Amino acid sequence: MSQRRVAVIQAGTSLFDTPRTLDRMEAHCDAAAAQGVELAVFPEAYVGGYPKGLSFGAILGSRFPEGREDYLRYWKSAIDVPGAETARIGSFAAKMKAHLVVGVIERDGATLYCTALFFGPDGALLGKHRKLMPTGAERLVWGQGDGSTIPVFETDIGRIGAAICWENYMPDLRQSMYARGINLWCAPTVDERDIWQASMRHIAYEGRTFVLSACQYMTRADAPEEYACHQGNNPDTVLIRGGSVIVSPLGDIIAGPIYDREAILTADIDLDDVIRGKYDLDVAGHYARPDIFSLRVHDAPRRPVSFSEAVETLPDCKEEATVKPCS
């Protein structure tokens, strides 16, 4: 069956209060389930939060103690993958009987990653994608993902993958996902600008894929009182105004964009439109020129430290010119 109902959830985080955010997420999932959706996409950094306007006590060349406290608070609101929070999110997917994609702040040791998690309709955590290139000041608080987490999942409702916010502007990443046959392109974001709509339409048209972009809607009231954001302290101040959208494989907007409130956008789609669209443009197929261009994706994990069970024989220092430790 090629007919599917999909949704993007435009919602805000309760910043630095992950249990409260999960309560809000559950309510949104219940509302989406009542509309019969088979896939729901939540925004970037939804669980764990996007601390818009926070400086983390940094200027070029210096970091100040208050920024370290901000980072500690942010780290404490992040989640382990897998962990108790992912188990709870999985229960939302199981209750919905739907696939679920959600942006989280993942905690791995002392490092944080901006991550998209994928859940099946049985609640299972299918996998994750870590943002490859945090944008601007995000690099102060987020690590970079590697090529081992760029999945496209074959599911009974289509081939699902994700690119987070400005990753969508990385041509090589897009091409690698097109080559994996993606037809449900999830784009969690906090980019509220009008030009974002042009980007989503371009990707849909270029890749002949459905694009589901979920953006946060968050106000100053969603952050704690002790939150020194540069936009000020008026609770009504909008920090992220939304702009969520669903686009067809021919670049037509079929839901949204919507601004200045939380919302669930749904669309009934026909996955056969992906094949209809690729009739005259398949950038990873008949419209490619492998005789001229090539792309190699390094998809092995890149760990800074690795350990081997094999015992290496140390060199004889008398026979080695290089400086190495000796027993």
mmCIF file of N, CA and C in Angstrom, residues 73-121:
data_model
loop_
_atom_site.group_PDB
_atom_site.id
_atom_site.type_symbol
_atom_site.label_atom_id
_atom_site.label_comp_id
_atom_site.label_asym_id
_atom_site.label_seq_id
_atom_site.Cartn_x
_atom_site.Cartn_y
_atom_site.Cartn_z
ATOM 1 N N ARG A 73 24.486 22.173 33.569
ATOM 2 C CA ARG A 73 23.022 22.091 33.589
ATOM 3 C C ARG A 73 22.501 21.465 32.299
ATOM 4 N N TYR A 74 23.106 21.852 31.179
ATOM 5 C CA TYR A 74 22.701 21.299 29.878
ATOM 6 C C TYR A 74 23.005 19.805 29.823
ATOM 7 N N TRP A 75 24.192 19.418 30.301
ATOM 8 C CA TRP A 75 24.583 18.009 30.308
ATOM 9 C C TRP A 75 23.615 17.180 31.145
ATOM 10 N N LYS A 76 23.194 17.725 32.266
ATOM 11 C CA LYS A 76 22.275 16.992 33.141
ATOM 12 C C LYS A 76 20.893 16.821 32.507
ATOM 13 N N SER A 77 20.509 17.706 31.594
ATOM 14 C CA SER A 77 19.203 17.581 30.955
ATOM 15 C C SER A 77 19.251 16.733 29.690
ATOM 16 N N ALA A 78 20.458 16.330 29.263
ATOM 17 C CA ALA A 78 20.609 15.452 28.106
ATOM 18 C C ALA A 78 20.251 14.021 28.495
ATOM 19 N N ILE A 79 20.213 13.130 27.497
ATOM 20 C CA ILE A 79 19.796 11.753 27.764
ATOM 21 C C ILE A 79 20.839 10.756 27.254
ATOM 22 N N ASP A 80 20.840 9.586 27.865
ATOM 23 C CA ASP A 80 21.662 8.476 27.395
ATOM 24 C C ASP A 80 20.898 7.714 26.311
ATOM 25 N N VAL A 81 21.646 7.219 25.340
ATOM 26 C CA VAL A 81 21.036 6.462 24.233
ATOM 27 C C VAL A 81 21.768 5.132 24.094
ATOM 28 N N PRO A 82 21.114 4.009 24.456
ATOM 29 C CA PRO A 82 19.769 3.918 25.022
ATOM 30 C C PRO A 82 19.784 4.244 26.516
ATOM 31 N N GLY A 83 18.590 4.415 27.053
ATOM 32 C CA GLY A 83 18.465 4.735 28.464
ATOM 33 C C GLY A 83 17.007 4.803 28.859
ATOM 34 N N ALA A 84 16.766 5.292 30.072
ATOM 35 C CA ALA A 84 15.399 5.345 30.588
ATOM 36 C C ALA A 84 14.512 6.240 29.725
ATOM 37 N N GLU A 85 15.066 7.354 29.256
ATOM 38 C CA GLU A 85 14.251 8.282 28.452
ATOM 39 C C GLU A 85 13.903 7.683 27.091
ATOM 40 N N THR A 86 14.856 6.967 26.471
ATOM 41 C CA THR A 86 14.530 6.361 25.173
ATOM 42 C C THR A 86 13.488 5.258 25.335
ATOM 43 N N ALA A 87 13.523 4.566 26.470
ATOM 44 C CA ALA A 87 12.497 3.552 26.724
ATOM 45 C C ALA A 87 11.122 4.202 26.821
ATOM 46 N N ARG A 88 11.069 5.372 27.468
ATOM 47 C CA ARG A 88 9.778 6.052 27.580
ATOM 48 C C ARG A 88 9.314 6.563 26.223
ATOM 49 N N ILE A 89 10.220 7.130 25.436
ATOM 50 C CA ILE A 89 9.834 7.598 24.104
ATOM 51 C C ILE A 89 9.353 6.424 23.254
ATOM 52 N N GLY A 90 10.027 5.281 23.380
ATOM 53 C CA GLY A 90 9.585 4.095 22.660
ATOM 54 C C GLY A 90 8.172 3.688 23.034
ATOM 55 N N SER A 91 7.814 3.901 24.300
ATOM 56 C CA SER A 91 6.446 3.571 24.713
ATOM 57 C C SER A 91 5.428 4.477 24.034
ATOM 58 N N PHE A 92 5.833 5.726 23.732
ATOM 59 C CA PHE A 92 4.931 6.616 23.002
ATOM 60 C C PHE A 92 4.677 6.060 21.594
ATOM 61 N N ALA A 93 5.764 5.632 20.936
ATOM 62 C CA ALA A 93 5.629 5.084 19.587
ATOM 63 C C ALA A 93 4.752 3.830 19.598
ATOM 64 N N ALA A 94 4.949 2.981 20.603
ATOM 65 C CA ALA A 94 4.161 1.757 20.682
ATOM 66 C C ALA A 94 2.688 2.064 20.901
ATOM 67 N N LYS A 95 2.420 3.050 21.745
ATOM 68 C CA LYS A 95 1.029 3.435 21.980
ATOM 69 C C LYS A 95 0.401 4.025 20.720
ATOM 70 N N MET A 96 1.192 4.778 19.959
ATOM 71 C CA MET A 96 0.712 5.349 18.698
ATOM 72 C C MET A 96 0.559 4.298 17.603
ATOM 73 N N LYS A 97 1.346 3.199 17.743
ATOM 74 C CA LYS A 97 1.484 2.209 16.669
ATOM 75 C C LYS A 97 1.995 2.889 15.402
ATOM 76 N N ALA A 98 3.005 3.750 15.602
ATOM 77 C CA ALA A 98 3.539 4.553 14.504
ATOM 78 C C ALA A 98 5.045 4.685 14.651
ATOM 79 N N HIS A 99 5.690 4.975 13.538
ATOM 80 C CA HIS A 99 7.107 5.326 13.566
ATOM 81 C C HIS A 99 7.259 6.734 14.137
ATOM 82 N N LEU A 100 8.379 6.936 14.825
ATOM 83 C CA LEU A 100 8.607 8.197 15.511
ATOM 84 C C LEU A 100 10.060 8.612 15.292
ATOM 85 N N VAL A 101 10.256 9.873 14.900
ATOM 86 C CA VAL A 101 11.595 10.456 14.761
ATOM 87 C C VAL A 101 11.631 11.695 15.646
ATOM 88 N N VAL A 102 12.652 11.786 16.491
ATOM 89 C CA VAL A 102 12.697 12.901 17.435
ATOM 90 C C VAL A 102 14.132 13.362 17.632
ATOM 91 N N GLY A 103 14.305 14.683 17.678
ATOM 92 C CA GLY A 103 15.602 15.266 17.964
ATOM 93 C C GLY A 103 15.854 15.293 19.455
ATOM 94 N N VAL A 104 17.053 14.859 19.860
ATOM 95 C CA VAL A 104 17.426 14.829 21.279
ATOM 96 C C VAL A 104 18.842 15.373 21.434
ATOM 97 N N ILE A 105 19.183 15.722 22.661
ATOM 98 C CA ILE A 105 20.566 15.972 23.027
ATOM 99 C C ILE A 105 21.064 14.715 23.724
ATOM 100 N N GLU A 106 21.994 14.047 23.053
ATOM 101 C CA GLU A 106 22.517 12.764 23.522
ATOM 102 C C GLU A 106 23.782 13.001 24.351
ATOM 103 N N ARG A 107 23.838 12.336 25.480
ATOM 104 C CA ARG A 107 24.991 12.426 26.377
ATOM 105 C C ARG A 107 25.837 11.170 26.213
ATOM 106 N N ASP A 108 27.107 11.357 25.845
ATOM 107 C CA ASP A 108 28.036 10.234 25.703
ATOM 108 C C ASP A 108 29.302 10.605 26.461
ATOM 109 N N GLY A 109 29.442 10.089 27.685
ATOM 110 C CA GLY A 109 30.516 10.551 28.553
ATOM 111 C C GLY A 109 30.268 12.007 28.911
ATOM 112 N N ALA A 110 31.267 12.843 28.706
ATOM 113 C CA ALA A 110 31.120 14.274 28.994
ATOM 114 C C ALA A 110 30.739 15.078 27.762
ATOM 115 N N THR A 111 30.619 14.411 26.609
ATOM 116 C CA THR A 111 30.326 15.104 25.350
ATOM 117 C C THR A 111 28.852 14.987 25.012
ATOM 118 N N LEU A 112 28.310 16.055 24.444
ATOM 119 C CA LEU A 112 26.923 16.089 23.996
ATOM 120 C C LEU A 112 26.868 16.053 22.476
ATOM 121 N N TYR A 113 25.840 15.387 21.959
ATOM 122 C CA TYR A 113 25.600 15.342 20.522
ATOM 123 C C TYR A 113 24.159 15.735 20.235
ATOM 124 N N CYS A 114 23.967 16.459 19.149
ATOM 125 C CA CYS A 114 22.622 16.717 18.631
ATOM 126 C C CYS A 114 22.255 15.527 17.748
ATOM 127 N N THR A 115 21.239 14.795 18.145
ATOM 128 C CA THR A 115 20.966 13.477 17.575
ATOM 129 C C THR A 115 19.500 13.355 17.188
ATOM 130 N N ALA A 116 19.242 12.600 16.126
ATOM 131 C CA ALA A 116 17.879 12.203 15.777
ATOM 132 C C ALA A 116 17.728 10.718 16.073
ATOM 133 N N LEU A 117 16.677 10.365 16.812
ATOM 134 C CA LEU A 117 16.399 8.975 17.147
ATOM 135 C C LEU A 117 15.222 8.469 16.328
ATOM 136 N N PHE A 118 15.280 7.183 15.975
ATOM 137 C CA PHE A 118 14.250 6.543 15.168
ATOM 138 C C PHE A 118 13.644 5.393 15.964
ATOM 139 N N PHE A 119 12.312 5.379 16.064
ATOM 140 C CA PHE A 119 11.604 4.332 16.778
ATOM 141 C C PHE A 119 10.594 3.670 15.847
ATOM 142 N N GLY A 120 10.446 2.358 16.018
ATOM 143 C CA GLY A 120 9.452 1.625 15.261
ATOM 144 C C GLY A 120 8.106 1.616 15.951
ATOM 145 N N PRO A 121 7.053 1.161 15.261
ATOM 146 C CA PRO A 121 5.706 1.160 15.840
ATOM 147 C C PRO A 121 5.533 0.167 16.982
#
